[in-house]
């Protein structure tokens, strides 16, 4: 076949290929120019890039505490605690280390009842300041008031003996923790938070009628040299009246473990230690 014939055959083939190429381009969606920007994505990116100015903290709620004539320090100290109870309740357990942890959690559970009581006028008693309202009483000891942050006892109104064996055992725990060099809190000292009975009344757990000063007041170092004690093995036994015995295994510097009997009574700051045998 001559050259002219071959060219005649090739031309239609090229035309078909070119036509197919155009058809494929139109069906495959190959862009011939840039796609328009997605307005939603653009606005989202702009929002993410925008830096929002931090919001200032809201005002701290002012907890209403009834006045205590002649004792404004009590009002300030319990308000500091109550404000945390309302705004930062998770910080209260660590700050109220003077109370048994489980007891504090239980007594501080009803915030509304506590605030209702605190809103009433306070009464400055012999050993504590208290507020009562709605069937609830909030009582703070003088050592708590002096600290500036008063962790109170909360109990039903009219309750006279609101200290429990748990309080007595915790007093022994705190005392032995001090003696072993690991106080429950570094602020827990005898000067700031007395645990030894002051001897305001005759020490007479046996009821002989011949009571005197608490032996531990005369010899506060009777448990010096304590290195460890078994808090989980404590047992509390009522003696008579406000007196109560707590038995606890105590280990001294020589490694000897002996069960000690600690006799307690109720004093100005709750349960206090008076004798160790």
Short mmCIF file of C-alpha atoms in Angstrom, two decimals:
data_model
loop_
_atom_site.label_atom_id
_atom_site.label_comp_id
_atom_site.label_asym_id
_atom_site.label_seq_id
_atom_site.Cartn_x
_atom_site.Cartn_y
_atom_site.Cartn_z
CA UNK A 1 0.00 0.00 0.00
CA UNK A 2 1.34 3.45 -0.85
CA UNK A 3 2.18 6.26 1.57
CA UNK A 4 -1.02 8.08 0.82
CA UNK A 5 -3.06 5.00 1.72
CA UNK A 6 -1.29 4.52 5.06
CA UNK A 7 -1.85 8.16 5.99
CA UNK A 8 -5.49 7.78 5.16
CA UNK A 9 -5.79 4.86 7.58
CA UNK A 10 -3.83 6.53 10.43
CA UNK A 11 -5.81 9.76 10.43
CA UNK A 12 -9.13 8.18 11.53
CA UNK A 13 -7.34 6.21 14.28
CA UNK A 14 -5.74 9.37 15.71
CA UNK A 15 -9.07 11.11 15.61
CA UNK A 16 -10.68 8.27 17.54
CA UNK A 17 -7.94 8.32 20.22
CA UNK A 18 -8.22 12.07 20.66
CA UNK A 19 -11.96 11.85 20.94
CA UNK A 20 -11.67 9.11 23.54
CA UNK A 21 -9.23 11.21 25.52
CA UNK A 22 -11.63 14.13 25.59
CA UNK A 23 -14.45 11.85 26.66
CA UNK A 24 -12.37 10.37 29.50
CA UNK A 25 -11.46 13.83 30.79
CA UNK A 26 -15.08 14.88 30.90
CA UNK A 27 -16.14 11.72 32.80
CA UNK A 28 -13.23 11.38 35.26
CA UNK A 29 -13.66 14.87 36.67
CA UNK A 30 -10.04 15.93 36.29
CA UNK A 31 -10.18 19.61 37.28
CA UNK A 32 -9.08 22.19 34.83
CA UNK A 33 -9.01 24.91 37.52
CA UNK A 34 -8.80 25.18 41.36
CA UNK A 35 -11.90 24.00 43.32
CA UNK A 36 -13.73 26.67 45.33
CA UNK A 37 -12.85 26.83 49.05
CA UNK A 38 -15.17 25.10 51.54
CA UNK A 39 -16.76 27.97 53.52
CA UNK A 40 -17.52 25.71 56.52
CA UNK A 41 -13.92 24.49 56.81
CA UNK A 42 -12.62 28.01 56.41
CA UNK A 43 -14.81 29.37 59.18
CA UNK A 44 -13.91 26.45 61.49
CA UNK A 45 -10.20 27.00 60.93
CA UNK A 46 -10.61 30.70 61.61
CA UNK A 47 -12.46 29.96 64.83
CA UNK A 48 -9.77 27.52 65.96
CA UNK A 49 -7.08 30.04 65.22
CA UNK A 50 -8.78 32.74 67.23
CA UNK A 51 -7.39 33.01 70.76
CA UNK A 52 -10.12 33.47 73.37
CA UNK A 53 -9.21 35.74 76.24
CA UNK A 54 -9.36 33.90 79.62
CA UNK A 55 -12.42 34.67 81.67
CA UNK A 56 -11.79 36.19 85.10
CA UNK A 57 -12.76 33.93 88.02
CA UNK A 58 -16.20 34.47 89.45
CA UNK A 59 -16.66 36.06 92.87
CA UNK A 60 -16.26 33.77 95.88
CA UNK A 61 -19.64 33.23 97.56
CA UNK A 62 -19.92 34.98 100.90
CA UNK A 63 -20.98 32.40 103.46
CA UNK A 64 -23.23 33.93 106.09
CA UNK A 65 -22.11 33.13 109.63
CA UNK A 66 -24.03 34.42 112.62
CA UNK A 67 -22.19 36.79 114.91
CA UNK A 68 -20.66 35.62 118.17
CA UNK A 69 -20.63 38.50 120.65
CA UNK A 70 -17.09 39.18 121.77
CA UNK A 71 -15.54 36.50 119.54
CA UNK A 72 -15.25 37.65 115.91
CA UNK A 73 -12.28 35.29 115.42
CA UNK A 74 -14.64 32.32 115.73
CA UNK A 75 -16.81 33.70 112.93
CA UNK A 76 -13.84 34.25 110.62
CA UNK A 77 -12.33 30.83 111.35
CA UNK A 78 -15.48 28.84 110.70
CA UNK A 79 -16.33 30.96 107.64
CA UNK A 80 -12.96 30.05 106.10
CA UNK A 81 -13.86 26.39 106.47
CA UNK A 82 -17.46 26.81 105.29
CA UNK A 83 -16.35 28.71 102.19
CA UNK A 84 -14.15 25.79 101.19
CA UNK A 85 -17.00 23.39 101.92
CA UNK A 86 -19.15 25.29 99.41
CA UNK A 87 -16.60 26.18 96.73
CA UNK A 88 -13.81 23.59 97.06
CA UNK A 89 -15.16 20.61 99.01
CA UNK A 90 -12.36 18.36 97.74
CA UNK A 91 -9.83 20.42 99.73
CA UNK A 92 -11.61 20.08 103.07
CA UNK A 93 -10.50 16.53 104.08
CA UNK A 94 -6.80 17.40 103.87
CA UNK A 95 -7.28 20.57 105.89
CA UNK A 96 -9.47 18.95 108.54
CA UNK A 97 -6.89 16.43 109.73
CA UNK A 98 -7.88 17.01 113.38
CA UNK A 99 -10.96 14.85 112.82
CA UNK A 100 -11.10 11.16 111.87
CA UNK A 101 -11.38 11.20 108.05
CA UNK A 102 -14.47 8.98 107.80
CA UNK A 103 -16.20 10.93 110.54
CA UNK A 104 -15.51 14.27 108.85
CA UNK A 105 -16.85 13.00 105.54
CA UNK A 106 -20.05 11.86 107.25
CA UNK A 107 -20.57 15.00 109.34
CA UNK A 108 -19.87 17.38 106.47
CA UNK A 109 -22.15 15.69 103.93
CA UNK A 110 -25.24 17.89 104.42
CA UNK A 111 -24.00 21.29 103.31
CA UNK A 112 -27.44 22.88 103.35
CA UNK A 113 -28.05 21.90 106.98
CA UNK A 114 -24.62 23.21 107.97
CA UNK A 115 -25.15 26.56 106.27
CA UNK A 116 -28.59 26.83 107.85
CA UNK A 117 -27.11 26.37 111.30
CA UNK A 118 -24.21 28.75 110.69
CA UNK A 119 -26.62 31.47 109.65
CA UNK A 120 -27.95 31.66 113.20
CA UNK A 121 -26.32 33.67 116.02
CA UNK A 122 -23.46 31.80 117.65
CA UNK A 123 -23.08 30.94 121.32
CA UNK A 124 -19.70 31.19 123.02
CA UNK A 125 -19.64 28.30 125.49
CA UNK A 126 -17.08 27.21 128.05
CA UNK A 127 -14.95 25.15 125.68
CA UNK A 128 -16.45 25.72 122.23
CA UNK A 129 -18.45 28.08 120.06
CA UNK A 130 -21.59 26.68 118.47
CA UNK A 131 -24.30 27.62 115.99
CA UNK A 132 -27.66 25.84 115.98
CA UNK A 133 -30.51 25.92 113.49
CA UNK A 134 -32.88 23.54 111.76
CA UNK A 135 -32.03 20.67 114.08
CA UNK A 136 -28.27 20.86 113.42
CA UNK A 137 -25.46 22.18 115.61
CA UNK A 138 -22.00 23.18 114.37
CA UNK A 139 -19.41 23.32 117.18
CA UNK A 140 -15.80 24.50 116.97
CA UNK A 141 -13.15 24.06 119.65
CA UNK A 142 -10.93 26.90 120.75
CA UNK A 143 -7.81 25.27 119.32
CA UNK A 144 -9.55 25.19 115.94
CA UNK A 145 -10.51 28.84 116.22
CA UNK A 146 -6.94 29.79 117.13
CA UNK A 147 -5.68 28.11 113.95
CA UNK A 148 -7.76 30.47 111.79
CA UNK A 149 -9.41 27.55 109.98
CA UNK A 150 -11.98 25.91 112.23
CA UNK A 151 -12.96 22.35 111.34
CA UNK A 152 -16.09 21.77 113.41
CA UNK A 153 -18.04 18.87 114.79
CA UNK A 154 -21.50 18.72 113.21
CA UNK A 155 -24.18 16.88 115.15
CA UNK A 156 -27.92 16.86 115.83
CA UNK A 157 -29.05 19.75 117.99
CA UNK A 158 -29.38 18.86 121.64
CA UNK A 159 -26.70 16.16 121.53
CA UNK A 160 -24.59 16.39 124.68
CA UNK A 161 -22.11 13.54 124.25
CA UNK A 162 -21.19 13.89 120.60
CA UNK A 163 -17.62 12.64 121.03
CA UNK A 164 -17.35 8.94 120.21
CA UNK A 165 -14.83 6.11 120.72
CA UNK A 166 -13.66 6.87 117.18
CA UNK A 167 -12.59 10.32 118.40
CA UNK A 168 -10.73 8.70 121.30
CA UNK A 169 -8.89 6.27 119.04
CA UNK A 170 -7.95 9.07 116.67
CA UNK A 171 -6.57 11.12 119.58
CA UNK A 172 -4.33 8.17 120.45
CA UNK A 173 -3.33 7.82 116.80
CA UNK A 174 -2.31 11.47 116.65
CA UNK A 175 -0.38 11.27 119.92
CA UNK A 176 1.55 8.14 118.93
CA UNK A 177 2.19 9.57 115.47
CA UNK A 178 3.86 12.55 117.11
CA UNK A 179 5.92 10.29 119.37
CA UNK A 180 7.08 8.20 116.42
CA UNK A 181 8.21 11.30 114.53
CA UNK A 182 5.50 11.19 111.87
CA UNK A 183 2.61 13.44 112.97
CA UNK A 184 -0.56 13.30 110.91
CA UNK A 185 0.22 16.91 110.03
CA UNK A 186 3.34 18.93 110.68
CA UNK A 187 1.21 21.53 112.49
CA UNK A 188 0.02 18.90 114.97
CA UNK A 189 1.94 19.86 118.10
CA UNK A 190 0.93 19.74 121.74
CA UNK A 191 1.19 23.51 121.99
CA UNK A 192 -1.18 24.19 119.10
CA UNK A 193 -3.49 21.20 119.50
CA UNK A 194 -3.39 19.82 123.07
CA UNK A 195 -4.00 16.08 123.42
CA UNK A 196 -2.88 15.63 127.05
CA UNK A 197 -5.59 16.25 129.64
CA UNK A 198 -5.00 19.61 131.37
CA UNK A 199 -6.14 18.41 134.81
CA UNK A 200 -8.91 20.94 135.30
CA UNK A 201 -10.78 18.28 137.26
CA UNK A 202 -9.39 15.44 139.42
CA UNK A 203 -8.17 12.44 137.42
CA UNK A 204 -10.08 9.49 138.85
CA UNK A 205 -10.98 6.82 136.28
CA UNK A 206 -11.41 4.18 139.00
CA UNK A 207 -13.86 6.30 140.98
CA UNK A 208 -11.88 6.14 144.24
CA UNK A 209 -12.67 9.71 145.18
CA UNK A 210 -8.96 10.41 145.58
CA UNK A 211 -8.19 11.75 142.13
CA UNK A 212 -5.32 14.06 141.32
CA UNK A 213 -3.53 15.31 138.22
CA UNK A 214 -3.46 13.10 135.12
CA UNK A 215 -0.21 11.05 135.23
CA UNK A 216 0.53 11.86 131.58
CA UNK A 217 0.51 15.57 132.39
CA UNK A 218 3.35 14.97 134.86
CA UNK A 219 5.24 12.60 132.55
CA UNK A 220 4.31 13.43 128.94
CA UNK A 221 7.30 11.49 127.58
CA UNK A 222 6.22 8.09 128.85
CA UNK A 223 5.88 6.89 125.25
CA UNK A 224 9.00 8.62 123.94
CA UNK A 225 11.00 6.22 121.80
CA UNK A 226 7.94 4.86 120.04
CA UNK A 227 8.83 3.81 116.50
CA UNK A 228 5.58 2.21 115.38
CA UNK A 229 2.11 1.27 116.52
CA UNK A 230 -0.72 -0.85 115.14
CA UNK A 231 -3.57 1.59 114.59
CA UNK A 232 -5.70 -1.11 112.97
CA UNK A 233 -5.48 -3.19 116.15
CA UNK A 234 -6.81 -0.50 118.49
CA UNK A 235 -9.75 -1.37 120.72
CA UNK A 236 -11.77 1.08 122.80
CA UNK A 237 -13.44 0.06 126.06
CA UNK A 238 -15.66 2.32 128.22
CA UNK A 239 -14.51 2.64 131.84
CA UNK A 240 -16.98 4.91 133.60
CA UNK A 241 -18.49 8.29 132.86
CA UNK A 242 -16.34 10.04 130.27
CA UNK A 243 -13.37 7.73 130.87
CA UNK A 244 -12.40 5.28 128.16
CA UNK A 245 -9.47 2.90 127.60
CA UNK A 246 -7.79 2.40 124.23
CA UNK A 247 -5.49 -0.62 123.88
CA UNK A 248 -2.88 -0.54 121.12
CA UNK A 249 0.30 -2.51 120.29
CA UNK A 250 3.29 -0.15 120.46
CA UNK A 251 6.84 -0.86 119.25
CA UNK A 252 9.81 0.92 120.85
CA UNK A 253 13.33 1.69 119.63
CA UNK A 254 14.61 -1.70 120.76
CA UNK A 255 12.10 -3.42 118.50
CA UNK A 256 9.96 -4.71 121.36
CA UNK A 257 6.20 -4.57 120.81
CA UNK A 258 3.95 -4.30 123.84
CA UNK A 259 0.24 -3.58 124.15
CA UNK A 260 -0.30 -0.28 125.92
CA UNK A 261 -3.48 0.84 127.58
CA UNK A 262 -4.19 4.54 127.17
CA UNK A 263 -6.90 6.03 129.39
CA UNK A 264 -8.71 9.08 128.07
CA UNK A 265 -11.40 11.46 129.21
CA UNK A 266 -13.20 14.41 127.64
CA UNK A 267 -11.58 17.80 128.12
CA UNK A 268 -11.77 21.26 126.54
CA UNK A 269 -10.57 19.95 123.16
CA UNK A 270 -12.48 16.69 123.05
CA UNK A 271 -10.94 13.39 124.08
CA UNK A 272 -7.61 13.85 125.86
CA UNK A 273 -5.00 11.38 127.09
CA UNK A 274 -4.44 11.15 130.83
CA UNK A 275 -2.65 7.91 131.59
CA UNK A 276 -0.63 5.14 129.91
CA UNK A 277 -0.15 1.71 131.49
#
